[in-house]
Amino acid sequence: MKIAKQTEHWPLFALILVALLSIGLLQWNYTHWKSDLEEEIAAIDNLTEARLSVTRSYLITEQFANNDPTQQPQYAFAYLDQAQNTIQSWRSGKSRLDWAIGRATESDPTLDQMLGRYLDLLAAFRQQASRSLESTQPLTAALTIDRRIAFSALEQQADQIEQYLYQQFTEHSKHRQQQHLITLVYWTIFLAALDITVFQSIRARHEATAALAASEERFRAQYKGIPVPTYTWQHQHADFVLRSYNDAAERLAPESMAAMVGSHASERYRDRPDILADFQSCVHDRQIIQREIQYNFHAPAPAKDLFVSYVFVPPDLVMVHAEDRTERNLLAAQLTQAQKMEGIGRLAGGIAHDFNNILTAISGYATLAFESLPDRNQARSDIHEIMRASDRAARLTSQLLAFARKQTLQASNIDLADLITSLAGLFRRVLPESIQLAVHTAAEHSVVWADPGQIEQVLLNLVLNARDAIGEGGKITIETTNIYLDELYTRQRIDIEAGPYVLLAVSDTGSGMSPEVQLRAFDPFFTTKGPNQGSGLGLAMCYGIVKQHKGHIAIYSESGHGTTVKIYLPRQQAAAEAPATQPISASPHGSETILFVEDDEQVRTVVFQMLSKLGYHVISASSGAEALALAQGYQPGQIDLLITDLVMPGMSGRELSAQIRLSDPQIKILFISGYSEVILSHHPSLGGDVALLSKPFSAADLAHKIRSLL
């Protein structure tokens, strides 16, 4: 009985055993299939990560080779190291793919050979990149071509590996499908177990798809995060179709980039055959094309300066990188202009300084000769003409010094609107009746720290220039307003900072200026007027005065449409100060002791005579060292005043005054100089016992300045 029952239940036990074995085999098959899928996904991820690292390194190398200062060579090498480590790590664990397709070998020779070839090409590309990144000499065309060929070969090898992986993936899938079909035919009695296995297989496929989608999303995020605007175009039927773009590209263009996806290059660039030619050359020649172009994304907006790179990506893609260099080019042009103006200013200031020494001697000797002759002497009129010519020359050098920003400023808080209102009558007197004058001033607080006399000179020059540009019949408008210059405005200009300003604008309806004239408008001695109609120093003087006031000046003009000159002066929060008045009197005399130091012999002689005629006891020296030795022979308090040239060889006037004050702290000091750059840079506001007198000066100017100190 027991044997019969055992025989009776044997088929059931066998069936159960077979069912259990079937389920076990299905589960074993599922587990290995899932593991194989993970290996395949990891292989694709590894290849994608390596290609992305190489591409980043390539882009950094290309931009560094094009003198982009923002790129760091070490990042290029870091990306190459990352790519190499990724391939080597993958290569050491790839053998499980062989078991997945039913082979009992320990490795795939084909894949191993392809990966080895990829590492060799990676080393070759690294060598080419190293030559470009570490070179201290300008890069040659041959070096650039070698680097690009190495990159192209690396990409082609990656394409072959990718195709091989997808082929293996396809074969693997077919093999597994056959196994499932056989299992379904022979084990139909185990539908429940088979359903579970199928369900698990579907879930595994979904997981693999999700992993692939996540990998693609990571790549897309990295693509969008590239800081350079990047567009991907696909070559189709002799045309190019835009497939994608990154976030930087969307920020560059003022229009919606989403509407551009799917558009054709032949339509979008139908007015730019040069761009279409670059696309075709990039595809046909398999070369990277780089050049700088101007492109207008939207008609009303100004054109942008773009540095464009066309990179062919096999089999049919062109990646276009468009770096916006508009702001950089604008700042470079402004820097060049500022350096030019600074160089001209230094030259003009040096000439004016030397010329002022000569004028001081001419004017001084002429004054002494004029005063020594009887009233009816004929020579007095000749000497008077010499004095008048000297005054005109002094005004000319004053304009040069204004341009060079080396004048002494008598600055205070002034209300610019009040100053313009007070000068309106003067402006109307210099204008013909056919020219209208309109003055519009800001109603609110418009106080600036400025020298009213210098600002008056600026306004008068601008009004006279406007008058000459108008000719007969027109209008001049002077207006002020309070504004705030933000970072967006000041970032595009190298000579102004963000903050509150008072804007002074002088506009006319005259003939305007061409772009070529605007570029040279502030150059000294440049003029479009005829002979004997202008010195060419008016706008140059305005430029220097505004810069010395820490301001900004700009010209907006078109030929035939008038001109507007805008001046921005830093606005002050303090109230305006009342102007000080000085009583006018005859040249005062004195009897004090004065130590006078001047390295120019002619100036020293004539000023010595001026001081002597004014009644002072004068001790004369030709250098700082000589003056210091003479001063040591006097007790503190015996020398009442030190008059010294500011700029002298050896010991300067400032150094001399500091040395003398160590032994005589109460001595008064009067600096004289052809320009006051040094004293202004250290003493923007002179104290009561220190004064400055600019050359050339008259005996009366010298007398009043001395009495103001003593």
XYZ file of C-alpha atoms in Angstrom:
710
model
C 0.000 0.000 0.000
C 2.665 2.384 0.955
C 4.583 1.612 -2.225
C 1.436 2.095 -4.304
C 0.675 5.395 -2.654
C 4.216 6.474 -3.168
C 3.962 5.465 -6.839
C 0.635 7.257 -7.090
C 2.018 10.455 -5.651
C 5.293 10.227 -7.544
C 3.983 12.081 -10.589
C 2.638 14.749 -8.299
C 5.925 14.930 -6.443
C 7.769 14.914 -9.753
C 5.443 17.575 -11.087
C 5.949 19.658 -8.014
C 9.683 19.087 -8.209
C 9.745 19.995 -11.902
C 7.575 23.002 -11.190
C 9.924 24.064 -8.440
C 12.906 23.530 -10.713
C 11.180 25.486 -13.459
C 10.441 28.313 -11.138
C 14.016 28.187 -9.919
C 15.354 28.215 -13.460
C 13.084 31.111 -14.386
C 14.180 33.019 -11.304
C 17.830 32.275 -12.081
C 17.277 33.433 -15.660
C 15.587 36.597 -14.453
C 18.340 37.406 -11.953
C 21.091 37.066 -14.549
C 19.112 38.993 -17.149
C 18.635 41.857 -14.710
C 22.343 41.806 -13.852
C 23.245 41.815 -17.550
C 20.945 44.738 -18.213
C 22.608 46.658 -15.399
C 26.014 45.896 -16.924
C 24.841 47.062 -20.336
C 23.425 50.259 -18.874
C 26.641 50.822 -16.939
C 28.632 50.306 -20.139
C 26.585 52.917 -21.978
C 26.837 55.272 -18.981
C 30.604 54.800 -18.821
C 31.013 55.547 -22.512
C 28.717 58.591 -22.283
C 30.575 59.925 -19.231
C 33.965 59.459 -20.904
C 32.827 61.188 -24.115
C 31.380 64.093 -22.150
C 34.617 64.559 -20.185
C 36.693 64.495 -23.393
C 34.346 66.985 -25.054
C 34.629 69.351 -22.074
C 38.409 69.090 -22.168
C 38.371 69.736 -25.914
C 36.178 72.848 -25.546
C 38.396 74.255 -22.776
C 41.510 73.604 -24.909
C 39.971 75.312 -27.943
C 38.906 78.372 -25.947
C 42.288 78.559 -24.201
C 44.014 78.333 -27.586
C 41.902 81.296 -28.667
C 43.303 83.372 -25.756
C 40.219 83.148 -23.551
C 41.584 84.311 -20.111
C 38.663 82.679 -18.246
C 39.757 79.111 -19.085
C 42.095 77.158 -16.758
C 44.364 74.480 -18.355
C 44.215 72.275 -15.269
C 40.503 71.702 -15.819
C 41.191 70.281 -19.287
C 43.684 67.770 -17.852
C 41.280 66.918 -15.002
C 38.528 66.019 -17.481
C 40.955 63.826 -19.481
C 42.003 62.034 -16.260
C 38.335 61.484 -15.431
C 37.672 59.983 -18.882
C 40.712 57.681 -18.622
C 39.725 56.452 -15.124
C 36.160 55.780 -16.310
C 37.294 53.628 -19.265
C 39.892 51.729 -17.216
C 37.418 50.982 -14.402
C 34.834 49.765 -16.920
C 37.417 47.699 -18.789
C 38.404 45.801 -15.655
C 34.794 44.587 -15.007
C 33.236 44.064 -18.438
C 33.488 40.226 -18.730
C 29.944 39.566 -17.388
C 28.539 40.619 -20.757
C 30.014 37.445 -22.288
C 28.009 35.214 -19.934
C 24.897 37.141 -20.791
C 25.061 36.006 -24.427
C 25.972 32.415 -23.611
C 29.717 32.366 -24.082
C 31.977 30.734 -21.537
C 34.978 32.954 -22.150
C 36.388 35.275 -19.540
C 36.600 38.348 -21.812
C 35.442 39.873 -25.104
C 38.585 40.327 -27.248
C 36.813 42.681 -29.648
C 35.531 44.997 -26.949
C 38.815 44.783 -25.066
C 40.714 45.731 -28.239
C 38.303 48.619 -28.955
C 38.676 49.964 -25.408
C 42.428 49.668 -25.624
C 42.382 51.544 -28.899
C 40.212 54.237 -27.259
C 42.728 54.639 -24.415
C 45.580 54.951 -26.940
C 43.692 57.657 -28.843
C 42.892 59.352 -25.544
C 46.592 59.460 -24.707
C 47.331 60.890 -28.157
C 44.715 63.593 -27.715
C 46.077 64.369 -24.251
C 49.544 64.851 -25.772
C 48.141 67.254 -28.408
C 46.133 69.164 -25.774
C 49.201 69.393 -23.531
C 51.220 70.920 -26.374
C 48.525 73.566 -26.852
C 47.908 74.325 -23.182
C 51.540 74.391 -22.060
C 53.010 76.127 -25.068
C 54.627 79.523 -24.380
C 54.763 80.358 -28.103
C 51.873 81.373 -30.373
C 50.045 78.244 -31.568
C 50.664 77.195 -35.155
C 48.008 76.056 -37.602
C 49.627 72.615 -37.761
C 49.345 72.198 -33.999
C 45.666 73.181 -34.109
C 44.957 70.724 -36.960
C 46.766 67.879 -35.114
C 44.730 68.547 -31.977
C 41.450 68.526 -33.875
C 42.371 65.377 -35.828
C 43.160 63.644 -32.522
C 39.778 64.678 -31.126
C 37.951 63.539 -34.288
C 39.685 60.143 -34.182
C 38.730 59.761 -30.513
C 35.086 60.526 -31.306
C 35.034 58.043 -34.214
C 36.405 55.302 -31.954
C 33.735 56.120 -29.363
C 31.065 55.801 -32.081
C 32.398 52.340 -32.995
C 32.299 51.233 -29.344
C 28.777 52.565 -29.004
C 27.621 50.719 -32.141
C 29.255 47.514 -30.890
C 27.513 47.814 -27.500
C 24.149 48.335 -29.137
C 24.807 45.301 -31.404
C 25.633 43.171 -28.362
C 22.551 44.498 -26.624
C 20.393 43.507 -29.631
C 21.878 40.004 -29.845
C 21.433 39.554 -26.134
C 17.793 40.581 -26.348
C 17.138 38.154 -29.221
C 18.799 35.320 -27.331
C 16.725 35.938 -24.238
C 13.536 36.109 -26.274
C 14.310 32.648 -27.699
C 14.863 31.279 -24.213
C 11.527 32.645 -23.095
C 9.744 31.147 -26.125
C 11.199 27.701 -25.417
C 10.268 28.006 -21.782
C 6.683 28.954 -22.697
C 6.375 25.957 -25.117
C 7.731 23.302 -22.725
C 6.389 24.653 -19.472
C 2.894 25.851 -20.294
C 1.565 23.963 -17.262
C 3.389 26.453 -15.082
C 1.516 29.563 -16.322
C 1.292 31.045 -12.879
C 5.034 30.885 -12.348
C 5.608 32.047 -15.923
C 3.289 35.025 -15.410
C 5.302 36.060 -12.391
C 8.536 35.747 -14.357
C 7.135 37.749 -17.260
C 5.926 40.412 -14.868
C 9.363 40.619 -13.304
C 10.956 40.755 -16.767
C 8.715 43.672 -17.773
C 9.559 45.457 -14.576
C 13.255 44.941 -15.261
C 12.812 46.426 -18.708
C 11.055 49.439 -17.228
C 13.884 49.890 -14.776
C 16.408 49.732 -17.602
C 14.436 52.269 -19.625
C 14.193 54.568 -16.621
C 17.923 54.259 -16.046
C 18.614 55.102 -19.681
C 16.253 58.077 -19.473
C 17.985 59.270 -16.302
C 21.366 59.006 -18.011
C 20.060 61.001 -20.969
C 18.587 63.604 -18.617
C 21.943 63.986 -16.862
C 23.623 64.546 -20.218
C 20.950 67.076 -21.202
C 21.393 68.962 -17.923
C 25.153 69.116 -18.406
C 24.662 70.302 -21.995
C 22.304 73.054 -20.890
C 24.728 74.098 -18.160
C 27.591 74.901 -20.558
C 28.279 78.639 -19.963
C 28.857 79.383 -23.664
C 25.688 79.701 -25.798
C 25.511 76.415 -27.727
C 23.237 75.311 -30.577
C 23.017 71.831 -32.110
C 22.127 71.666 -35.819
C 21.497 68.499 -37.846
C 22.585 68.208 -41.469
C 19.604 67.217 -43.634
C 19.336 67.320 -47.431
C 21.942 70.069 -47.960
C 20.332 72.130 -45.183
C 20.614 72.314 -41.398
C 17.817 71.971 -38.825
C 18.099 73.310 -35.267
C 17.588 70.449 -32.825
C 18.508 71.850 -29.422
C 20.084 74.734 -27.515
C 21.287 75.375 -23.972
C 20.265 77.926 -21.345
C 23.086 80.321 -22.227
C 21.773 80.496 -25.803
C 18.328 81.446 -24.533
C 19.837 84.271 -22.470
C 21.800 85.568 -25.446
C 18.854 85.991 -27.830
C 16.009 88.393 -26.946
C 13.465 86.184 -28.761
C 12.001 82.823 -27.754
C 14.396 80.014 -28.618
C 11.653 77.391 -28.334
C 10.076 78.726 -31.539
C 13.389 78.282 -33.360
C 13.684 74.531 -32.744
C 13.019 72.777 -36.042
C 13.803 75.856 -38.119
C 16.108 75.633 -41.133
C 19.382 77.500 -41.427
C 18.654 78.404 -45.042
C 15.602 80.386 -43.921
C 16.982 81.869 -40.750
C 20.279 82.999 -42.303
C 19.083 83.758 -45.831
C 20.587 87.264 -45.493
C 23.899 85.899 -44.145
C 25.508 83.703 -46.825
C 28.758 83.788 -44.859
C 27.132 81.886 -41.975
C 25.612 79.308 -44.343
C 29.022 78.863 -45.961
C 30.567 78.180 -42.533
C 27.992 75.428 -41.899
C 28.749 73.764 -45.214
C 32.526 74.020 -44.764
C 32.327 72.524 -41.285
C 30.420 69.456 -42.555
C 32.305 68.918 -45.804
C 35.817 69.542 -44.461
C 35.217 67.977 -41.018
C 37.054 70.952 -39.511
C 36.386 73.355 -36.671
C 35.704 76.843 -37.992
C 36.175 79.843 -35.704
C 35.744 83.522 -36.440
C 34.274 86.716 -34.993
C 31.116 88.090 -36.572
C 28.490 90.731 -35.932
C 24.949 89.423 -35.718
C 21.636 91.139 -35.042
C 19.220 88.819 -33.231
C 16.394 91.352 -33.432
C 16.219 94.309 -35.816
C 15.624 97.168 -33.306
C 18.371 95.910 -30.997
C 22.032 96.702 -31.750
C 24.172 94.009 -33.328
C 26.312 91.841 -31.061
C 29.965 90.879 -31.482
C 30.087 87.075 -31.425
C 33.051 84.692 -31.464
C 31.553 81.660 -33.228
C 32.922 78.100 -33.315
C 31.459 75.443 -35.641
C 32.279 71.898 -34.447
C 31.321 68.851 -36.514
C 29.985 65.931 -34.426
C 29.684 62.685 -36.416
C 27.627 61.542 -38.113
C 25.549 64.593 -39.036
C 25.562 67.199 -36.255
C 27.146 70.646 -36.049
C 27.539 72.223 -32.611
C 27.749 76.004 -32.786
C 29.242 77.898 -29.841
C 28.572 81.661 -29.891
C 30.474 83.634 -27.248
C 29.137 87.177 -26.774
C 32.121 89.545 -26.855
C 30.132 92.767 -27.321
C 30.754 94.133 -23.852
C 34.407 93.034 -23.830
C 35.089 94.692 -27.196
C 33.339 97.868 -26.058
C 35.411 98.029 -22.872
C 38.600 97.328 -24.835
C 37.841 100.234 -27.175
C 37.122 102.513 -24.211
C 40.350 101.436 -22.517
C 42.331 102.181 -25.675
C 40.708 105.609 -25.923
C 41.354 106.338 -22.236
C 45.007 105.311 -22.566
C 45.372 107.520 -25.630
C 43.844 110.498 -23.814
C 46.026 109.824 -20.770
C 49.163 109.763 -22.920
C 48.201 112.960 -24.729
C 47.389 114.554 -21.383
C 50.790 113.725 -19.941
C 52.499 115.150 -23.003
C 50.368 118.299 -22.927
C 50.914 118.749 -19.197
C 54.671 118.415 -19.519
C 54.802 120.918 -22.364
C 52.585 123.356 -20.471
C 54.752 123.044 -17.358
C 57.942 123.921 -19.228
C 56.193 126.648 -21.205
C 54.824 128.194 -18.012
C 58.356 128.621 -16.684
C 59.264 130.499 -19.867
C 56.085 132.595 -19.673
C 56.789 133.456 -16.044
C 60.171 134.889 -17.043
C 58.760 136.720 -20.095
C 55.809 138.155 -18.189
C 57.903 139.067 -15.168
C 60.644 140.843 -17.095
C 58.042 142.613 -19.245
C 56.232 143.825 -16.125
C 59.469 145.055 -14.540
C 60.469 146.833 -17.751
C 57.004 148.355 -18.154
C 57.000 149.733 -14.612
C 60.542 151.120 -14.928
C 59.821 153.260 -18.023
C 58.258 156.753 -17.982
C 54.590 156.961 -18.939
C 55.249 158.673 -22.298
C 57.995 156.314 -23.404
C 57.173 154.654 -26.757
C 58.646 151.357 -25.574
C 55.856 151.025 -22.985
C 53.296 150.255 -25.708
C 55.593 147.621 -27.201
C 56.150 146.032 -23.811
C 52.406 146.171 -23.180
C 51.867 144.121 -26.343
C 54.423 141.611 -25.048
C 52.436 141.386 -21.815
C 49.174 140.877 -23.738
C 50.747 138.147 -25.871
C 52.069 136.541 -22.692
C 48.555 136.571 -21.234
C 47.165 134.885 -24.348
C 49.877 132.247 -24.169
C 49.075 131.751 -20.480
C 45.427 131.131 -21.347
C 46.517 128.591 -23.957
C 48.667 126.706 -21.457
C 45.800 126.922 -18.972
C 43.611 125.102 -21.480
C 46.317 122.479 -21.964
C 46.552 122.020 -18.202
C 42.774 121.729 -17.998
C 42.877 118.905 -20.555
C 45.759 117.249 -18.673
C 43.773 117.539 -15.396
C 46.617 119.398 -13.685
C 44.913 122.631 -12.668
C 44.283 123.826 -9.141
C 40.604 123.464 -8.240
C 38.900 125.969 -5.935
C 36.088 123.498 -5.332
C 33.098 123.696 -3.016
C 29.539 122.419 -2.846
C 27.616 124.357 -5.510
C 24.097 124.022 -6.847
C 24.532 123.342 -10.552
C 21.042 124.597 -11.380
C 21.707 127.927 -9.647
C 25.033 128.313 -11.458
C 23.429 127.727 -14.863
C 20.606 130.150 -14.091
C 23.098 132.854 -13.111
C 25.046 132.333 -16.357
C 22.028 132.363 -18.673
C 22.389 136.099 -19.298
C 26.046 135.693 -20.282
C 25.165 132.901 -22.701
C 22.450 134.983 -24.371
C 24.902 137.832 -24.927
C 27.285 135.594 -26.900
C 24.492 134.176 -29.076
C 22.944 135.921 -32.100
C 19.240 136.703 -32.027
C 18.567 133.951 -34.572
C 19.534 131.256 -32.028
C 17.100 130.438 -29.215
C 18.379 129.493 -25.761
C 16.291 127.244 -23.506
C 17.323 126.491 -19.915
C 15.641 123.682 -17.942
C 17.063 122.988 -14.491
C 16.196 120.326 -11.948
C 13.763 121.494 -9.287
C 15.240 119.189 -6.641
C 18.592 119.141 -4.868
C 21.396 119.233 -7.525
C 24.558 119.981 -5.537
C 27.989 118.907 -6.821
C 31.540 119.327 -5.508
C 33.071 121.531 -8.178
C 35.024 124.652 -9.030
C 32.379 127.104 -10.309
C 34.909 128.937 -12.466
C 35.947 125.710 -14.198
C 32.333 124.596 -14.727
C 31.578 128.043 -16.171
C 34.425 127.529 -18.657
C 32.974 124.145 -19.645
C 29.489 125.574 -20.184
C 30.754 128.573 -22.133
C 32.836 126.363 -24.446
C 29.900 124.031 -25.090
C 27.563 126.949 -25.832
C 30.087 128.530 -28.223
C 30.638 125.195 -29.989
C 26.871 124.778 -30.318
C 26.588 128.306 -31.702
C 29.228 127.611 -34.348
C 27.564 124.297 -35.290
C 24.136 125.937 -35.737
C 25.200 128.908 -37.808
C 22.080 130.924 -38.591
C 18.807 129.912 -36.973
C 18.457 127.127 -34.432
C 18.109 126.266 -30.773
C 20.434 125.494 -27.866
C 19.045 123.683 -24.822
C 20.786 123.514 -21.437
C 19.226 121.224 -18.876
C 20.054 119.487 -15.619
C 18.449 116.535 -13.912
C 19.244 114.184 -11.058
C 19.758 110.572 -12.073
C 21.131 107.320 -10.672
C 23.586 105.366 -12.828
C 23.173 101.654 -12.150
C 25.565 98.754 -12.641
C 24.117 97.972 -16.080
C 25.205 101.411 -17.351
C 28.568 101.658 -15.583
C 29.624 98.071 -16.403
C 29.942 99.113 -20.043
C 32.105 102.151 -19.201
C 35.506 101.993 -17.553
C 35.660 105.551 -16.180
C 32.516 105.868 -14.052
C 31.070 104.206 -10.959
C 27.468 103.502 -10.066
C 25.736 106.058 -7.853
C 23.780 109.346 -7.803
C 24.779 111.982 -10.367
C 23.675 115.353 -11.670
C 23.304 115.211 -15.445
C 24.178 118.387 -17.352
C 23.192 118.243 -21.030
C 23.858 120.843 -23.734
C 21.993 120.137 -26.989
C 21.892 121.960 -30.299
C 20.089 121.655 -33.618
C 23.268 122.154 -35.625
C 25.061 120.123 -38.251
C 26.025 117.257 -35.928
C 29.165 115.109 -35.999
C 30.165 112.087 -38.025
C 31.379 108.970 -36.138
C 34.951 109.737 -37.234
C 34.780 113.262 -35.794
C 33.269 111.973 -32.534
C 36.232 109.639 -32.034
C 38.646 112.610 -32.103
C 36.407 115.313 -30.633
C 38.288 115.439 -27.320
C 41.777 115.356 -28.856
C 43.682 118.607 -28.213
C 44.197 120.824 -31.279
C 41.661 118.806 -33.297
C 39.106 121.072 -34.977
C 36.803 121.019 -37.979
C 36.745 124.811 -38.161
C 38.671 126.875 -40.656
C 42.024 128.609 -40.049
C 42.022 131.205 -37.256
C 38.518 130.102 -36.182
C 39.420 127.877 -33.272
C 42.357 126.370 -31.390
C 40.894 122.881 -31.051
C 41.244 123.026 -27.268
C 37.640 123.761 -26.287
C 36.302 120.216 -25.970
C 39.710 118.947 -24.804
C 39.565 121.439 -21.927
C 35.980 120.342 -21.139
C 37.124 116.707 -21.081
C 39.991 117.421 -18.677
C 37.908 119.559 -16.308
C 35.120 116.971 -16.108
C 37.612 114.161 -15.468
C 39.336 116.233 -12.768
C 35.918 116.553 -11.087
C 35.591 112.716 -11.119
C 32.863 113.012 -13.738
C 32.021 111.511 -17.102
C 31.451 113.249 -20.451
C 29.930 111.732 -23.595
C 28.872 112.976 -27.038
C 25.697 111.816 -28.795
C 25.451 113.069 -32.358
C 24.579 112.251 -35.954
C 25.501 114.186 -39.061
C 22.670 116.586 -39.862
C 20.739 115.839 -36.655
C 22.427 118.010 -34.045
C 24.580 117.169 -31.035
C 24.066 116.541 -27.329
C 26.968 116.656 -24.877
C 26.145 114.952 -21.574
C 28.175 115.551 -18.420
C 27.701 113.438 -15.284
C 28.996 114.928 -12.005
C 28.757 113.059 -8.665
C 25.817 114.430 -6.673
C 26.456 115.573 -3.088
C 24.012 115.353 -0.193
C 25.362 118.481 1.545
C 23.832 121.902 0.942
C 25.415 124.386 -1.459
C 27.925 126.842 0.001
C 27.730 130.606 -0.491
C 30.521 131.881 -2.800
C 33.356 133.694 -1.046
C 34.256 137.221 -2.159
C 37.745 138.715 -2.136
C 38.259 142.507 -1.932
C 40.317 143.963 -4.801
C 43.201 146.202 -3.784
C 46.534 147.442 -5.104
C 49.613 145.231 -4.879
C 50.454 145.082 -1.147
C 54.033 145.382 0.064
C 55.845 143.904 3.043
C 59.154 143.686 4.854
C 59.313 140.052 5.987
C 62.091 137.583 5.189
C 61.368 135.132 2.364
C 63.360 132.049 1.340
C 62.798 131.670 -2.417
C 63.754 128.410 -4.227
C 63.545 127.949 -8.027
C 65.682 125.748 -10.296
C 64.953 127.765 -13.481
C 67.474 130.644 -13.571
C 65.305 133.098 -15.523
C 62.276 132.531 -13.313
C 64.446 132.763 -10.192
C 65.920 136.106 -11.309
C 62.658 137.797 -12.284
C 60.747 136.625 -9.185
C 63.658 137.750 -6.998
C 63.323 141.243 -8.491
C 59.524 141.190 -7.984
C 59.915 140.288 -4.320
C 62.627 142.878 -3.776
C 60.497 145.652 -5.339
C 57.666 144.653 -2.989
C 59.977 145.381 -0.035
C 60.784 141.865 1.140
C 64.173 140.591 2.292
C 64.814 137.702 -0.120
C 67.116 134.698 0.320
C 67.484 132.963 -3.058
C 68.434 129.319 -3.766
C 68.555 127.230 -6.950
C 67.873 123.805 -5.413
C 66.284 122.159 -2.421
C 69.628 121.113 -0.970
C 71.006 124.675 -1.227
C 67.864 126.113 0.371
C 68.051 123.634 3.240
C 71.679 124.598 3.894
C 70.789 128.333 3.867
C 67.843 127.792 6.217
C 70.086 126.124 8.776
C 71.878 129.452 9.219
C 68.708 131.103 10.589
C 66.916 130.678 13.883
C 63.314 129.373 13.910
C 60.967 132.272 13.219
C 63.533 134.425 11.377
C 62.298 133.193 7.964
C 58.629 134.113 7.612
C 57.788 132.456 4.303
C 59.155 129.686 2.065
C 58.370 130.124 -1.646
C 59.449 127.054 -3.595
C 58.901 125.499 -6.974
C 56.913 122.319 -6.616
C 58.780 120.202 -9.175
C 62.586 120.382 -9.031
C 65.371 117.891 -9.761
C 66.726 116.162 -6.697
C 64.710 117.389 -3.708
C 61.155 118.423 -4.636
C 59.330 121.383 -3.133
C 57.193 119.139 -0.960
C 60.242 117.323 0.413
C 62.007 120.641 1.085
C 59.020 122.086 2.946
C 58.765 118.955 5.086
C 62.480 119.149 6.011
C 62.343 122.861 6.895
C 59.234 122.427 9.024
C 61.049 119.903 11.172
C 63.133 122.785 12.571
C 60.633 125.635 12.017
C 57.035 124.342 12.301
C 55.498 127.857 12.107
C 56.946 128.812 8.718
C 54.392 129.623 6.002
C 54.728 127.899 2.620
C 53.828 129.022 -0.894
C 54.213 126.468 -3.692
C 54.618 127.670 -7.285
C 54.498 125.356 -10.289
C 53.614 125.041 -13.934
C 51.036 122.428 -12.891
C 49.794 121.118 -9.594
C 49.345 117.400 -10.122
C 51.582 116.371 -7.218
C 50.198 118.807 -4.647
C 46.629 118.038 -5.629
C 47.172 114.300 -5.263
C 48.383 114.725 -1.684
C 46.621 117.912 -0.527
C 43.196 118.265 -2.156
C 42.378 121.042 0.312
C 45.323 123.267 1.320
C 45.518 124.557 4.867
C 45.716 128.177 6.008
C 49.543 128.214 6.181
C 50.079 126.516 2.802
C 49.082 127.982 -0.575
C 49.615 127.292 -4.254
C 50.288 129.806 -7.048
C 50.226 128.526 -10.625
C 52.678 129.767 -13.242
C 52.680 132.137 -15.017
C 51.711 134.802 -12.482
C 52.013 138.583 -12.277
C 53.671 140.651 -9.578
C 50.205 141.607 -8.310
C 49.155 137.931 -8.095
C 52.320 137.149 -6.159
C 51.877 140.133 -3.818
C 48.256 139.249 -2.935
C 49.060 135.572 -2.403
C 51.958 136.438 -0.035
C 49.831 138.820 2.039
C 47.062 136.202 2.292
C 49.590 133.950 4.051
C 51.452 136.555 6.130
